[in-house]
Amino acid sequence: MPKGPTKRRPQTTARLLEAAQETFAERGFHGSSIEVICERAGLTRGAFYSNFRAKEDLFFALFDLHAQRVVDRLAEAVDELDAADDPVRTVLARMGAVDETERRWYLLSTEFTLHAIRHPETARALADHDRRLREEITGLLARLFDRLGRRPTVDLDLLARLTGAVHEGSLAQSLVEPDQLAPEQLAVTFLPALLDTISEPATTTGS
């Protein structure tokens, strides 16, 4: 069991997470052992088990870090809507932006999702992390509609699921055929029309 907090724990955790991210990217989740991760971090197995219970916990810690980056990026895009010529496409393009870190995360998260599907307890944990991220995305969607002066006519949680599915499916196709499809192309092409279809002009209070 992980022990209580110490002054050195944040630094130890950061080193383990950095080493895990690099090792997972090189070897995949199943090909990465705790021993190799600890060796890369310059730490002992004891240091690992004082911070994490299992290798899966490393993935979920990385998941939360990635989720925060996604939320921060989208929140910044929503905040900049007033200065954008095409607000919806600006947000969708920001959502579809892919760099090497995003590419590596997609490979790792896809592999881990398959692992979770085969292990119900892990699937429940993954679903819980997904739910927390979706709650943040749902809040951003509500802000987006509000800034656009529109009111959604569908459940925002389902819309968050749909936009996530479009993003992940488009990214998979783009990574396979990078010269044929840009990561954000499907979302930017089709989702603006969908958002108009599933929303209506917001009425002004008192009108």
PDB file of C-alpha atoms in Angstrom:
ATOM      1  CA  MET A   1       0.000   0.000   0.000  1.00  0.00           C
ATOM      2  CA  PRO A   2       1.255   3.532  -0.734  1.00  0.00           C
ATOM      3  CA  LYS A   3       2.501   5.290   2.373  1.00  0.00           C
ATOM      4  CA  GLY A   4       1.530   8.717   3.626  1.00  0.00           C
ATOM      5  CA  PRO A   5       2.842  11.913   2.003  1.00  0.00           C
ATOM      6  CA  THR A   6       6.452  12.969   2.461  1.00  0.00           C
ATOM      7  CA  LYS A   7       8.348  16.075   1.381  1.00  0.00           C
ATOM      8  CA  ARG A   8      10.081  14.123  -1.405  1.00  0.00           C
ATOM      9  CA  ARG A   9       6.968  12.395  -2.707  1.00  0.00           C
ATOM     10  CA  PRO A  10       6.051  14.984  -5.394  1.00  0.00           C
ATOM     11  CA  GLN A  11       9.535  14.725  -6.931  1.00  0.00           C
ATOM     12  CA  THR A  12       9.490  10.924  -6.767  1.00  0.00           C
ATOM     13  CA  THR A  13       6.032  10.774  -8.329  1.00  0.00           C
ATOM     14  CA  ALA A  14       7.048  13.151 -11.104  1.00  0.00           C
ATOM     15  CA  ARG A  15      10.108  11.042 -11.925  1.00  0.00           C
ATOM     16  CA  LEU A  16       8.047   7.864 -12.038  1.00  0.00           C
ATOM     17  CA  LEU A  17       5.414   9.435 -14.270  1.00  0.00           C
ATOM     18  CA  GLU A  18       8.005  10.820 -16.673  1.00  0.00           C
ATOM     19  CA  ALA A  19       9.759   7.467 -16.845  1.00  0.00           C
ATOM     20  CA  ALA A  20       6.461   5.644 -17.313  1.00  0.00           C
ATOM     21  CA  GLN A  21       5.377   7.929 -20.129  1.00  0.00           C
ATOM     22  CA  GLU A  22       8.658   7.415 -21.979  1.00  0.00           C
ATOM     23  CA  THR A  23       8.688   3.662 -21.391  1.00  0.00           C
ATOM     24  CA  PHE A  24       5.037   3.183 -22.346  1.00  0.00           C
ATOM     25  CA  ALA A  25       5.670   5.161 -25.539  1.00  0.00           C
ATOM     26  CA  GLU A  26       8.606   2.940 -26.478  1.00  0.00           C
ATOM     27  CA  ARG A  27       7.370  -0.479 -25.361  1.00  0.00           C
ATOM     28  CA  GLY A  28       3.616  -0.190 -24.914  1.00  0.00           C
ATOM     29  CA  PHE A  29       1.722  -0.727 -21.675  1.00  0.00           C
ATOM     30  CA  HIS A  30       2.105  -4.503 -21.567  1.00  0.00           C
ATOM     31  CA  GLY A  31       5.729  -4.395 -22.670  1.00  0.00           C
ATOM     32  CA  SER A  32       6.713  -2.017 -19.873  1.00  0.00           C
ATOM     33  CA  SER A  33       7.647  -3.595 -16.560  1.00  0.00           C
ATOM     34  CA  ILE A  34       7.764  -1.843 -13.216  1.00  0.00           C
ATOM     35  CA  GLU A  35      11.445  -2.770 -13.021  1.00  0.00           C
ATOM     36  CA  VAL A  36      12.273  -0.975 -16.275  1.00  0.00           C
ATOM     37  CA  ILE A  37      10.249   2.084 -15.276  1.00  0.00           C
ATOM     38  CA  CYS A  38      12.006   2.269 -11.902  1.00  0.00           C
ATOM     39  CA  GLU A  39      15.417   1.837 -13.527  1.00  0.00           C
ATOM     40  CA  ARG A  40      14.652   4.633 -15.960  1.00  0.00           C
ATOM     41  CA  ALA A  41      13.510   6.886 -13.123  1.00  0.00           C
ATOM     42  CA  GLY A  42      16.596   6.046 -11.067  1.00  0.00           C
ATOM     43  CA  LEU A  43      14.420   4.731  -8.258  1.00  0.00           C
ATOM     44  CA  THR A  44      13.842   1.480  -6.423  1.00  0.00           C
ATOM     45  CA  ARG A  45      10.789  -0.773  -6.519  1.00  0.00           C
ATOM     46  CA  GLY A  46      10.208   0.350  -2.939  1.00  0.00           C
ATOM     47  CA  ALA A  47       9.904   3.937  -4.144  1.00  0.00           C
ATOM     48  CA  PHE A  48       7.366   2.786  -6.723  1.00  0.00           C
ATOM     49  CA  TYR A  49       5.207   0.893  -4.249  1.00  0.00           C
ATOM     50  CA  SER A  50       5.282   3.766  -1.783  1.00  0.00           C
ATOM     51  CA  ASN A  51       3.566   5.879  -4.452  1.00  0.00           C
ATOM     52  CA  PHE A  52       1.539   3.447  -6.561  1.00  0.00           C
ATOM     53  CA  ARG A  53      -0.099   0.078  -6.027  1.00  0.00           C
ATOM     54  CA  ALA A  54       0.283  -1.247  -9.561  1.00  0.00           C
ATOM     55  CA  LYS A  55       1.320  -0.305 -13.089  1.00  0.00           C
ATOM     56  CA  GLU A  56      -2.293   0.572 -13.910  1.00  0.00           C
ATOM     57  CA  ASP A  57      -2.154   3.379 -11.341  1.00  0.00           C
ATOM     58  CA  LEU A  58       0.648   4.962 -13.358  1.00  0.00           C
ATOM     59  CA  PHE A  59      -1.581   4.983 -16.411  1.00  0.00           C
ATOM     60  CA  PHE A  60      -4.449   6.620 -14.530  1.00  0.00           C
ATOM     61  CA  ALA A  61      -2.116   9.293 -13.145  1.00  0.00           C
ATOM     62  CA  LEU A  62      -0.954   9.985 -16.703  1.00  0.00           C
ATOM     63  CA  PHE A  63      -4.600   9.992 -17.815  1.00  0.00           C
ATOM     64  CA  ASP A  64      -5.411  12.745 -15.331  1.00  0.00           C
ATOM     65  CA  LEU A  65      -2.425  14.838 -16.446  1.00  0.00           C
ATOM     66  CA  HIS A  66      -3.442  14.467 -20.086  1.00  0.00           C
ATOM     67  CA  ALA A  67      -7.076  15.246 -19.276  1.00  0.00           C
ATOM     68  CA  GLN A  68      -6.047  18.482 -17.575  1.00  0.00           C
ATOM     69  CA  ARG A  69      -4.034  19.515 -20.642  1.00  0.00           C
ATOM     70  CA  VAL A  70      -7.072  18.856 -22.854  1.00  0.00           C
ATOM     71  CA  VAL A  71      -9.397  20.844 -20.593  1.00  0.00           C
ATOM     72  CA  ASP A  72      -6.953  23.752 -20.329  1.00  0.00           C
ATOM     73  CA  ARG A  73      -6.498  23.881 -24.106  1.00  0.00           C
ATOM     74  CA  LEU A  74     -10.242  23.852 -24.801  1.00  0.00           C
ATOM     75  CA  ALA A  75     -11.019  26.336 -22.034  1.00  0.00           C
ATOM     76  CA  GLU A  76      -8.504  28.731 -23.562  1.00  0.00           C
ATOM     77  CA  ALA A  77     -10.159  28.311 -26.975  1.00  0.00           C
ATOM     78  CA  VAL A  78     -13.618  29.019 -25.526  1.00  0.00           C
ATOM     79  CA  ASP A  79     -12.286  32.109 -23.752  1.00  0.00           C
ATOM     80  CA  GLU A  80     -10.944  33.406 -27.089  1.00  0.00           C
ATOM     81  CA  LEU A  81     -14.253  32.975 -28.975  1.00  0.00           C
ATOM     82  CA  ASP A  82     -15.017  36.693 -29.168  1.00  0.00           C
ATOM     83  CA  ALA A  83     -11.832  37.303 -31.151  1.00  0.00           C
ATOM     84  CA  ALA A  84     -12.346  34.399 -33.578  1.00  0.00           C
ATOM     85  CA  ASP A  85     -13.736  34.865 -37.087  1.00  0.00           C
ATOM     86  CA  ASP A  86     -15.280  31.367 -36.995  1.00  0.00           C
ATOM     87  CA  PRO A  87     -15.707  30.483 -33.289  1.00  0.00           C
ATOM     88  CA  VAL A  88     -16.915  26.877 -33.596  1.00  0.00           C
ATOM     89  CA  ARG A  89     -14.263  25.845 -36.086  1.00  0.00           C
ATOM     90  CA  THR A  90     -11.635  27.551 -33.932  1.00  0.00           C
ATOM     91  CA  VAL A  91     -12.579  25.399 -30.927  1.00  0.00           C
ATOM     92  CA  LEU A  92     -12.781  22.218 -33.016  1.00  0.00           C
ATOM     93  CA  ALA A  93      -9.411  22.889 -34.619  1.00  0.00           C
ATOM     94  CA  ARG A  94      -7.901  23.376 -31.160  1.00  0.00           C
ATOM     95  CA  MET A  95      -9.466  20.103 -30.040  1.00  0.00           C
ATOM     96  CA  GLY A  96      -7.957  18.300 -33.027  1.00  0.00           C
ATOM     97  CA  ALA A  97      -4.455  19.713 -32.659  1.00  0.00           C
ATOM     98  CA  VAL A  98      -2.004  16.818 -32.499  1.00  0.00           C
ATOM     99  CA  ASP A  99       1.667  16.898 -31.567  1.00  0.00           C
ATOM    100  CA  GLU A 100       4.031  14.053 -30.725  1.00  0.00           C
ATOM    101  CA  THR A 101       2.848  13.973 -27.110  1.00  0.00           C
ATOM    102  CA  GLU A 102      -0.759  13.603 -28.270  1.00  0.00           C
ATOM    103  CA  ARG A 103       0.252  10.881 -30.728  1.00  0.00           C
ATOM    104  CA  ARG A 104       2.031   8.880 -28.028  1.00  0.00           C
ATOM    105  CA  TRP A 105      -0.898   9.304 -25.667  1.00  0.00           C
ATOM    106  CA  TYR A 106      -3.308   8.012 -28.299  1.00  0.00           C
ATOM    107  CA  LEU A 107      -1.221   4.881 -28.839  1.00  0.00           C
ATOM    108  CA  LEU A 108      -0.992   4.218 -25.093  1.00  0.00           C
ATOM    109  CA  SER A 109      -4.627   4.991 -24.301  1.00  0.00           C
ATOM    110  CA  THR A 110      -5.894   2.839 -27.169  1.00  0.00           C
ATOM    111  CA  GLU A 111      -3.843  -0.119 -25.982  1.00  0.00           C
ATOM    112  CA  PHE A 112      -4.976   0.416 -22.397  1.00  0.00           C
ATOM    113  CA  THR A 113      -8.631   0.643 -23.453  1.00  0.00           C
ATOM    114  CA  LEU A 114      -8.361  -2.807 -25.033  1.00  0.00           C
ATOM    115  CA  HIS A 115      -6.774  -4.046 -21.800  1.00  0.00           C
ATOM    116  CA  ALA A 116      -9.646  -2.525 -19.798  1.00  0.00           C
ATOM    117  CA  ILE A 117     -12.288  -4.137 -22.022  1.00  0.00           C
ATOM    118  CA  ARG A 118     -10.818  -7.527 -21.101  1.00  0.00           C
ATOM    119  CA  HIS A 119     -10.723  -6.723 -17.366  1.00  0.00           C
ATOM    120  CA  PRO A 120     -14.030  -5.493 -15.900  1.00  0.00           C
ATOM    121  CA  GLU A 121     -12.544  -3.939 -12.761  1.00  0.00           C
ATOM    122  CA  THR A 122     -10.084  -1.920 -14.832  1.00  0.00           C
ATOM    123  CA  ALA A 123     -12.904  -0.969 -17.195  1.00  0.00           C
ATOM    124  CA  ARG A 124     -14.871   0.463 -14.272  1.00  0.00           C
ATOM    125  CA  ALA A 125     -11.878   2.514 -13.164  1.00  0.00           C
ATOM    126  CA  LEU A 126     -11.302   3.774 -16.707  1.00  0.00           C
ATOM    127  CA  ALA A 127     -14.986   4.659 -17.052  1.00  0.00           C
ATOM    128  CA  ASP A 128     -14.773   6.695 -13.850  1.00  0.00           C
ATOM    129  CA  HIS A 129     -11.800   8.688 -15.150  1.00  0.00           C
ATOM    130  CA  ASP A 130     -13.581   9.143 -18.482  1.00  0.00           C
ATOM    131  CA  ARG A 131     -16.666  10.373 -16.646  1.00  0.00           C
ATOM    132  CA  ARG A 132     -14.704  13.018 -14.739  1.00  0.00           C
ATOM    133  CA  LEU A 133     -13.109  14.267 -17.954  1.00  0.00           C
ATOM    134  CA  ARG A 134     -16.510  14.284 -19.664  1.00  0.00           C
ATOM    135  CA  GLU A 135     -17.925  16.424 -16.866  1.00  0.00           C
ATOM    136  CA  GLU A 136     -15.268  19.027 -17.617  1.00  0.00           C
ATOM    137  CA  ILE A 137     -15.973  18.808 -21.360  1.00  0.00           C
ATOM    138  CA  THR A 138     -19.713  19.101 -20.705  1.00  0.00           C
ATOM    139  CA  GLY A 139     -19.114  22.305 -18.762  1.00  0.00           C
ATOM    140  CA  LEU A 140     -17.052  23.675 -21.642  1.00  0.00           C
ATOM    141  CA  LEU A 141     -19.769  22.754 -24.143  1.00  0.00           C
ATOM    142  CA  ALA A 142     -22.301  24.637 -22.021  1.00  0.00           C
ATOM    143  CA  ARG A 143     -19.987  27.658 -22.032  1.00  0.00           C
ATOM    144  CA  LEU A 144     -19.528  27.326 -25.791  1.00  0.00           C
ATOM    145  CA  PHE A 145     -23.274  27.354 -26.472  1.00  0.00           C
ATOM    146  CA  ASP A 146     -23.713  30.266 -24.086  1.00  0.00           C
ATOM    147  CA  ARG A 147     -21.016  32.294 -25.844  1.00  0.00           C
ATOM    148  CA  LEU A 148     -22.684  31.501 -29.180  1.00  0.00           C
ATOM    149  CA  GLY A 149     -26.073  32.632 -27.849  1.00  0.00           C
ATOM    150  CA  ARG A 150     -27.608  29.205 -28.372  1.00  0.00           C
ATOM    151  CA  ARG A 151     -29.266  26.600 -26.146  1.00  0.00           C
ATOM    152  CA  PRO A 152     -28.572  22.884 -26.648  1.00  0.00           C
ATOM    153  CA  THR A 153     -31.551  20.643 -27.301  1.00  0.00           C
ATOM    154  CA  VAL A 154     -29.694  17.392 -26.547  1.00  0.00           C
ATOM    155  CA  ASP A 155     -28.041  15.931 -23.476  1.00  0.00           C
ATOM    156  CA  LEU A 156     -24.574  17.493 -23.204  1.00  0.00           C
ATOM    157  CA  ASP A 157     -23.050  14.332 -21.749  1.00  0.00           C
ATOM    158  CA  LEU A 158     -24.047  12.446 -24.888  1.00  0.00           C
ATOM    159  CA  LEU A 159     -22.701  15.286 -27.020  1.00  0.00           C
ATOM    160  CA  ALA A 160     -19.395  15.099 -25.143  1.00  0.00           C
ATOM    161  CA  ARG A 161     -19.291  11.367 -25.873  1.00  0.00           C
ATOM    162  CA  LEU A 162     -19.977  12.013 -29.549  1.00  0.00           C
ATOM    163  CA  THR A 163     -17.323  14.700 -29.954  1.00  0.00           C
ATOM    164  CA  GLY A 164     -14.822  12.446 -28.177  1.00  0.00           C
ATOM    165  CA  ALA A 165     -15.685   9.559 -30.493  1.00  0.00           C
ATOM    166  CA  VAL A 166     -15.268  11.764 -33.565  1.00  0.00           C
ATOM    167  CA  HIS A 167     -11.926  13.028 -32.287  1.00  0.00           C
ATOM    168  CA  GLU A 168     -10.548   9.586 -31.471  1.00  0.00           C
ATOM    169  CA  GLY A 169     -11.843   7.950 -34.649  1.00  0.00           C
ATOM    170  CA  SER A 170     -10.548  10.765 -36.824  1.00  0.00           C
ATOM    171  CA  LEU A 171      -7.178  10.673 -35.105  1.00  0.00           C
ATOM    172  CA  ALA A 172      -6.883   6.923 -35.729  1.00  0.00           C
ATOM    173  CA  GLN A 173      -7.580   7.391 -39.435  1.00  0.00           C
ATOM    174  CA  SER A 174      -5.190  10.328 -39.618  1.00  0.00           C
ATOM    175  CA  LEU A 175      -2.350   8.396 -37.994  1.00  0.00           C
ATOM    176  CA  VAL A 176      -2.849   5.572 -40.499  1.00  0.00           C
ATOM    177  CA  GLU A 177      -3.194   7.904 -43.497  1.00  0.00           C
ATOM    178  CA  PRO A 178      -1.534  11.197 -42.522  1.00  0.00           C
ATOM    179  CA  ASP A 179      -1.351  12.362 -46.142  1.00  0.00           C
ATOM    180  CA  GLN A 180      -5.087  11.795 -46.669  1.00  0.00           C
ATOM    181  CA  LEU A 181      -6.753  13.160 -43.551  1.00  0.00           C
ATOM    182  CA  ALA A 182      -5.784  15.879 -41.085  1.00  0.00           C
ATOM    183  CA  PRO A 183      -6.616  15.030 -37.439  1.00  0.00           C
ATOM    184  CA  GLU A 184      -9.211  17.795 -37.101  1.00  0.00           C
ATOM    185  CA  GLN A 185     -10.679  17.569 -40.623  1.00  0.00           C
ATOM    186  CA  LEU A 186     -13.793  15.498 -39.881  1.00  0.00           C
ATOM    187  CA  ALA A 187     -14.722  17.527 -36.809  1.00  0.00           C
ATOM    188  CA  VAL A 188     -14.184  20.891 -38.508  1.00  0.00           C
ATOM    189  CA  THR A 189     -16.105  19.789 -41.604  1.00  0.00           C
ATOM    190  CA  PHE A 190     -19.176  18.215 -40.021  1.00  0.00           C
ATOM    191  CA  LEU A 191     -19.614  19.210 -36.375  1.00  0.00           C
ATOM    192  CA  PRO A 192     -20.444  22.924 -36.932  1.00  0.00           C
ATOM    193  CA  ALA A 193     -23.567  21.957 -38.898  1.00  0.00           C
ATOM    194  CA  LEU A 194     -24.438  19.375 -36.249  1.00  0.00           C
ATOM    195  CA  LEU A 195     -24.150  21.926 -33.450  1.00  0.00           C
ATOM    196  CA  ASP A 196     -26.618  24.179 -35.274  1.00  0.00           C
ATOM    197  CA  THR A 197     -29.011  21.249 -35.689  1.00  0.00           C
ATOM    198  CA  ILE A 198     -28.949  20.253 -32.022  1.00  0.00           C
ATOM    199  CA  SER A 199     -29.331  23.744 -30.595  1.00  0.00           C
ATOM    200  CA  GLU A 200     -31.647  26.713 -30.870  1.00  0.00           C
ATOM    201  CA  PRO A 201     -31.298  30.454 -30.321  1.00  0.00           C
ATOM    202  CA  ALA A 202     -31.329  31.280 -26.627  1.00  0.00           C
ATOM    203  CA  THR A 203     -34.198  33.511 -25.577  1.00  0.00           C
ATOM    204  CA  THR A 204     -33.424  36.675 -23.699  1.00  0.00           C
ATOM    205  CA  THR A 205     -34.823  36.787 -20.174  1.00  0.00           C
ATOM    206  CA  GLY A 206     -37.896  38.964 -20.084  1.00  0.00           C
ATOM    207  CA  SER A 207     -38.447  39.009 -23.844  1.00  0.00           C
TER     208      SER A 207
END
